[in-house]
Coordinates of N, CA and C and ligand atoms in Angstrom, one line a residue:
X1 N -54.0 42.3 175.1 CA -53.7 42.3 176.5 C -53.0 41.0 176.9
X2 N -53.5 39.9 176.3 CA -52.9 38.6 176.7 C -51.4 38.5 176.4
X3 N -51.0 39.1 175.3 CA -49.6 39.1 174.9 C -48.8 39.8 176.0
X4 N -49.3 40.8 176.6 CA -48.5 41.5 177.6 C -48.4 40.7 178.9
X5 N -49.4 39.9 179.2 CA -49.4 39.1 180.3 C -48.3 38.0 180.1
X6 N -48.2 37.5 178.9 CA -47.2 36.5 178.5 C -45.8 37.1 178.7
X7 N -45.7 38.3 178.2 CA -44.4 39.0 178.2 C -44.0 39.2 179.7
X8 N -44.9 39.6 180.5 CA -44.6 39.7 182.0 C -44.1 38.4 182.6
X9 N -44.8 37.3 182.2 CA -44.4 36.0 182.7 C -43.0 35.7 182.3
X10 N -42.7 35.9 181.0 CA -41.4 35.6 180.5 C -40.3 36.5 181.2
X11 N -40.7 37.7 181.5 CA -39.7 38.6 182.2 C -39.4 38.1 183.6
X12 N -40.4 37.7 184.3 CA -40.2 37.2 185.6 C -39.4 35.9 185.6
X13 N -39.6 35.1 184.6 CA -38.9 33.8 184.5 C -37.4 34.1 184.3
X14 N -37.0 35.1 183.5 CA -35.6 35.3 183.3 C -35.0 36.1 184.4
X15 N -35.8 36.6 185.4 CA -35.2 37.3 186.5 C -34.5 36.3 187.4
X16 N -34.7 35.0 187.3 CA -33.9 34.1 188.1 C -32.5 34.1 187.8
X17 N -31.6 33.8 188.8 CA -30.2 34.0 188.6 C -29.6 33.4 187.3
X18 N -30.0 32.1 187.1 CA -29.4 31.5 185.9 C -30.5 31.4 184.8
X19 N -30.3 32.2 183.8 CA -31.3 32.2 182.7 C -30.8 31.1 181.7
X20 N -31.7 30.2 181.4 CA -31.3 29.1 180.5 C -31.9 29.4 179.1
X21 N -32.7 30.5 179.0 CA -33.4 30.7 177.7 C -32.4 31.4 176.7
X22 N -32.8 31.3 175.5 CA -31.9 31.8 174.4 C -32.3 33.3 174.2
X23 N -31.9 34.1 175.1 CA -32.2 35.6 174.8 C -31.3 36.0 173.6
X24 N -31.9 36.7 172.7 CA -31.1 37.1 171.5 C -31.4 36.2 170.3
X25 N -32.4 35.3 170.4 CA -32.8 34.5 169.3 C -33.6 35.3 168.3
X26 N -33.1 35.2 167.0 CA -33.7 36.1 166.0 C -33.8 35.3 164.7
X27 N -35.0 35.4 164.1 CA -35.2 34.8 162.8 C -35.2 35.9 161.7
X28 N -34.3 35.7 160.7 CA -34.2 36.6 159.6 C -34.7 35.8 158.3
X29 N -35.5 36.4 157.5 CA -35.9 35.8 156.2 C -35.9 36.8 155.1
X30 N -35.6 36.4 153.9 CA -35.6 37.3 152.8 C -37.1 37.6 152.5
X31 N -38.0 36.7 152.7 CA -39.4 36.9 152.4 C -40.2 37.3 153.6
X32 N -41.4 37.9 153.4 CA -42.3 38.2 154.5 C -42.9 36.9 155.0
X33 N -43.4 37.0 156.2 CA -44.1 35.8 156.8 C -43.2 34.6 156.9
X34 N -41.9 34.7 157.2 CA -41.0 33.6 157.3 C -40.8 32.8 156.0
X35 N -40.8 33.5 154.9 CA -40.6 32.7 153.6 C -39.3 33.1 153.0
X36 N -39.0 32.5 151.9 CA -37.7 32.7 151.3 C -36.6 32.1 152.0
X37 N -35.4 32.6 152.0 CA -34.2 32.1 152.7 C -34.3 32.6 154.1
X38 N -34.2 31.7 155.1 CA -34.2 32.1 156.5 C -33.0 31.7 157.3
X39 N -32.7 32.4 158.3 CA -31.6 32.0 159.2 C -32.0 32.3 160.6
X40 N -32.0 31.3 161.5 CA -32.3 31.6 162.9 C -31.0 31.5 163.7
X41 N -30.6 32.5 164.4 CA -29.4 32.4 165.3 C -29.7 33.1 166.6
X42 N -28.9 32.8 167.5 CA -28.9 33.5 168.8 C -27.7 34.4 168.8
X43 N -28.0 35.7 168.9 CA -27.0 36.7 168.9 C -26.6 37.3 170.2
X44 N -25.4 37.6 170.4 CA -25.0 38.2 171.7 C -25.7 39.6 171.9
X45 N -26.0 39.9 173.1 CA -26.7 41.2 173.3 C -25.6 42.3 173.3
X46 N -26.1 43.5 173.1 CA -25.3 44.7 173.1 C -24.1 44.6 172.1
X47 N -24.3 44.0 171.0 CA -23.3 43.8 170.0 C -23.8 44.1 168.7
X48 N -23.2 44.9 167.9 CA -23.7 45.2 166.6 C -23.4 44.1 165.6
X49 N -24.4 43.7 164.8 CA -24.2 42.6 163.9 C -24.6 43.1 162.5
X50 N -23.7 43.0 161.5 CA -24.0 43.4 160.2 C -24.9 42.4 159.5
X51 N -25.9 42.9 158.8 CA -26.7 42.0 157.9 C -25.9 41.7 156.7
X52 N -25.8 40.4 156.4 CA -25.0 40.0 155.2 C -25.8 39.3 154.2
X53 N -25.2 38.9 153.1 CA -25.9 38.1 152.1 C -26.5 36.9 152.7
X54 N -27.7 36.4 152.3 CA -28.5 37.0 151.3 C -29.5 38.0 151.8
X55 N -29.3 38.4 153.0 CA -30.4 39.3 153.6 C -30.2 40.8 153.4
X56 N -29.0 41.2 153.0 CA -28.7 42.6 152.8 C -29.7 43.2 151.8
X57 N -30.4 44.2 152.2 CA -31.3 44.9 151.3 C -32.6 44.1 151.1
X58 N -32.7 43.0 151.8 CA -33.8 42.1 151.5 C -34.3 41.4 152.8
X59 N -34.3 42.1 153.9 CA -34.7 41.5 155.1 C -36.2 41.8 155.4
X60 N -37.0 40.8 155.1 CA -38.5 41.1 155.2 C -39.0 40.6 156.5
X61 N -38.5 39.4 157.0 CA -38.9 38.9 158.3 C -37.7 39.2 159.2
X62 N -38.0 39.9 160.3 CA -37.0 40.2 161.4 C -37.8 40.0 162.7
X63 N -37.7 38.7 163.1 CA -38.6 38.3 164.2 C -37.9 37.8 165.4
X64 N -37.7 38.7 166.5 CA -37.1 38.2 167.7 C -38.0 37.2 168.5
X65 N -37.3 36.3 169.2 CA -38.0 35.4 170.1 C -38.8 36.2 171.2
X66 N -39.6 35.5 172.0 CA -40.5 36.2 172.9 C -39.8 36.5 174.3
X67 N -38.5 36.3 174.4 CA -37.9 36.6 175.7 C -37.8 38.1 175.9
X68 N -37.3 38.5 177.1 CA -37.3 39.9 177.4 C -36.1 40.7 176.8
X69 N -36.1 40.8 175.5 CA -35.1 41.6 174.8 C -35.7 42.2 173.5
X70 N -35.0 43.1 173.0 CA -35.5 43.8 171.7 C -34.3 44.1 170.9
X71 N -34.5 44.4 169.7 CA -33.3 44.8 168.8 C -33.6 46.1 168.1
X72 N -32.5 46.9 167.9 CA -32.6 48.1 167.1 C -32.0 47.8 165.8
X73 N -32.8 47.9 164.7 CA -32.3 47.8 163.4 C -31.7 49.1 162.9
X74 N -30.6 49.1 162.3 CA -29.9 50.3 161.9 C -29.9 50.4 160.3
X75 N -29.9 51.6 159.8 CA -29.9 51.8 158.4 C -28.4 51.8 157.8
X76 N -27.4 51.8 158.7 CA -26.0 51.8 158.3 C -25.3 50.6 158.9
X77 N -24.2 50.2 158.3 CA -23.5 49.0 158.9 C -22.9 49.4 160.2
X78 N -22.5 48.4 161.0 CA -21.8 48.6 162.3 C -20.7 49.6 162.1
X79 N -20.6 50.5 163.0 CA -19.4 51.5 162.9 C -19.7 52.6 161.9
X80 N -20.8 52.6 161.2 CA -21.2 53.6 160.3 C -21.6 54.9 161.0
X81 N -21.5 56.0 160.3 CA -21.9 57.2 160.9 C -23.4 57.6 160.5
X82 N -24.2 57.9 161.5 CA -25.6 58.2 161.2 C -25.7 59.6 160.7
X83 N -26.2 59.8 159.5 CA -26.4 61.2 158.9 C -27.8 61.6 158.8
X84 N -28.7 60.7 159.3 CA -30.1 61.1 159.2 C -30.6 61.9 160.4
X85 N -31.3 63.0 160.2 CA -31.7 63.8 161.3 C -32.7 63.1 162.2
X86 N -33.4 62.1 161.6 CA -34.4 61.4 162.4 C -33.7 60.2 163.3
X87 N -32.4 60.1 163.2 CA -31.7 59.0 163.8 C -31.8 57.9 162.8
X88 N -30.9 56.8 163.1 CA -30.8 55.8 162.1 C -31.3 54.5 162.5
X89 N -32.3 54.5 163.4 CA -32.9 53.2 163.7 C -34.4 53.4 163.6
X90 N -35.1 52.3 163.2 CA -36.5 52.2 163.2 C -37.1 52.3 164.5
X91 N -36.3 52.0 165.6 CA -36.8 51.9 166.9 C -36.8 50.4 167.3
X92 N -37.0 50.2 168.6 CA -36.8 48.8 169.1 C -37.9 47.8 168.5
X93 N -37.4 46.7 168.0 CA -38.3 45.7 167.5 C -38.2 44.5 168.5
X94 N -39.4 44.1 169.0 CA -39.4 42.9 169.9 C -40.4 41.9 169.3
X95 N -40.7 40.9 170.1 CA -41.7 39.9 169.8 C -43.0 40.4 169.4
X96 N -43.4 41.5 170.0 CA -44.7 42.1 169.8 C -44.8 43.1 168.6
X97 N -43.7 43.3 168.0 CA -43.6 44.4 166.9 C -44.6 44.0 165.7
X98 N -45.4 44.9 165.4 CA -46.5 44.6 164.4 C -45.9 44.2 163.0
X99 N -44.8 44.7 162.6 CA -44.3 44.4 161.2 C -43.1 43.5 161.2
X100 N -42.9 42.7 162.3 CA -41.7 41.9 162.3 C -41.8 40.8 161.1
X101 N -42.9 40.5 160.6 CA -43.0 39.6 159.5 C -43.1 40.3 158.2
X102 N -42.9 41.6 158.1 CA -42.9 42.3 156.9 C -42.3 43.6 157.0
X103 N -41.0 43.7 157.0 CA -40.4 45.0 157.2 C -40.6 45.9 156.0
X104 N -41.0 45.3 154.8 CA -41.3 46.1 153.6 C -42.4 47.1 153.9
X105 N -43.3 46.7 154.7 CA -44.5 47.5 155.0 C -44.1 48.8 155.7
X106 N -42.9 48.9 156.3 CA -42.5 50.1 156.9 C -41.2 50.6 156.2
X107 N -40.9 50.0 155.0 CA -39.7 50.4 154.2 C -38.4 50.2 154.9
X108 N -38.3 49.1 155.7 CA -37.1 48.8 156.4 C -36.4 47.5 156.0
X109 N -36.8 47.0 154.8 CA -36.2 45.7 154.4 C -34.7 45.9 154.1
X110 N -34.3 47.2 154.0 CA -32.9 47.5 153.7 C -32.0 47.6 155.0
X111 N -32.5 47.1 156.1 CA -31.8 47.2 157.4 C -30.3 46.7 157.1
X112 N -29.3 47.4 157.6 CA -27.9 47.1 157.3 C -27.3 46.4 158.5
X113 N -27.7 46.7 159.7 CA -27.2 46.1 160.9 C -28.2 46.1 162.0
X114 N -27.9 45.5 163.1 CA -28.8 45.5 164.3 C -28.0 45.3 165.6
X115 N -28.7 45.6 166.6 CA -28.1 45.4 168.0 C -29.2 45.0 168.9
X116 N -29.1 43.9 169.6 CA -30.2 43.5 170.5 C -29.7 43.8 171.9
X117 N -30.7 44.1 172.8 CA -30.4 44.4 174.2 C -31.5 43.9 175.1
X118 N -31.1 43.6 176.3 CA -32.1 43.1 177.3 C -33.0 44.2 177.7
X119 N -34.3 43.9 177.9 CA -35.2 44.9 178.3 C -35.1 45.0 179.8
X120 N -35.4 46.2 180.3 CA -35.4 46.4 181.8 C -36.7 45.8 182.4
X121 N -36.5 44.9 183.3 CA -37.7 44.3 183.9 C -38.7 45.3 184.4
X122 N -38.2 46.3 185.1 CA -39.1 47.2 185.8 C -39.9 48.0 184.7
X123 N -39.3 48.4 183.6 CA -40.0 49.1 182.5 C -41.1 48.2 182.0
X124 N -40.8 47.0 181.8 CA -41.8 46.1 181.2 C -43.0 45.9 182.2
X125 N -42.7 45.8 183.4 CA -43.8 45.6 184.4 C -44.6 46.9 184.5
X126 N -44.0 48.0 184.4 CA -44.8 49.3 184.4 C -45.7 49.3 183.2
X127 N -45.2 48.9 182.1 CA -46.0 48.9 180.8 C -47.2 48.0 181.0
X128 N -47.0 46.9 181.6 CA -48.1 45.9 181.8 C -49.2 46.5 182.6
X129 N -48.7 47.2 183.7 CA -49.7 47.9 184.6 C -50.6 48.9 183.8
X130 N -49.9 49.7 183.0 CA -50.6 50.8 182.2 C -51.6 50.2 181.3
X131 N -51.2 49.2 180.5 CA -52.0 48.6 179.5 C -53.2 47.9 180.0
X132 N -53.1 47.4 181.3 CA -54.2 46.6 181.8 C -55.3 47.4 182.4
X133 N -55.2 48.8 182.3 CA -56.2 49.6 182.9 C -57.5 49.5 182.1
Ligands
LIG1 C1 -48.8 37.1 155.9 O1 -49.3 37.1 157.2 C2 -50.4 38.0 157.4 C3 -50.8 38.0 158.8 O2 -51.0 36.7 159.3 C4 -51.5 37.5 156.4 O3 -52.6 38.5 156.5 C5 -51.0 37.5 155.0 O4 -52.0 37.0 154.2 C6 -49.8 36.6 154.9 N1 -49.3 36.7 153.6 C7 -48.7 35.7 153.0 C8 -48.2 36.0 151.6 O5 -48.4 34.6 153.5
LIG2 C1 -19.8 45.8 159.4 O1 -19.6 46.3 158.1 C2 -18.8 47.5 158.1 C3 -18.8 48.0 156.7 O2 -18.6 47.0 155.7 C4 -17.4 47.1 158.6 O3 -16.6 48.3 158.5 C5 -17.5 46.6 160.0 O4 -16.2 46.3 160.5 C6 -18.4 45.5 160.1 N1 -18.6 45.2 161.5 C7 -18.9 44.0 162.0 C8 -19.0 43.9 163.5 O5 -19.0 43.0 161.3
LIG3 C1 -45.5 43.4 152.9 O1 -45.7 44.8 152.7 C2 -45.6 45.2 151.4 C3 -45.7 46.7 151.4 O2 -46.7 47.2 152.1 C4 -46.8 44.6 150.6 O3 -46.8 45.0 149.3 C5 -46.7 43.1 150.7 O4 -47.9 42.5 150.2 C6 -46.6 42.7 152.2 N1 -46.4 41.2 152.2 C7 -47.1 40.4 153.0 C8 -46.7 38.9 152.9 O5 -47.9 40.7 153.8

């Protein structure tokens, strides 16, 4: 529950007109638990980014910062056509995602691309309300 309170605080903070935080900050590592080769970058939102060497096929840490955004990892490169009936993303990964330090645990170390997006403040606030019951 604590982490949801923190998330709500972060969301309120970025609701100010000029956000100085690095929304879109993401740590990638070849190893689980931030081991192996790592790269931390701030990515533009709503933009598809291909996973490239050395992370292709080997992205075990996929850890977004704690600001109000999340990322969809995709099984195909940007512009690729999704042929999976289940859809081609694992679902939104954010700071609270259980397996962000070990995508192998959910067989997603082969993520090929991703796209990050801002979370809707109202949605997050509603979630906080529900969870605190
Ligand atoms: C990775 O982190 C998890 C959770 O903190 C811990 O249980 C596990 O032992 C760690 N594994 C390694 C290899 O560091
Ligand atoms: C991503 O990779 C695919 C396949 O290699 C390529 O067609 C596409 O242009 C790349 N897109 C970006 C945004 O790098
Ligand atoms: C990551 O998950 C895989 C598959 O479940 C497991 O074999 C491995 O020990 C995990 N690594 C860490 C560091 O927790």
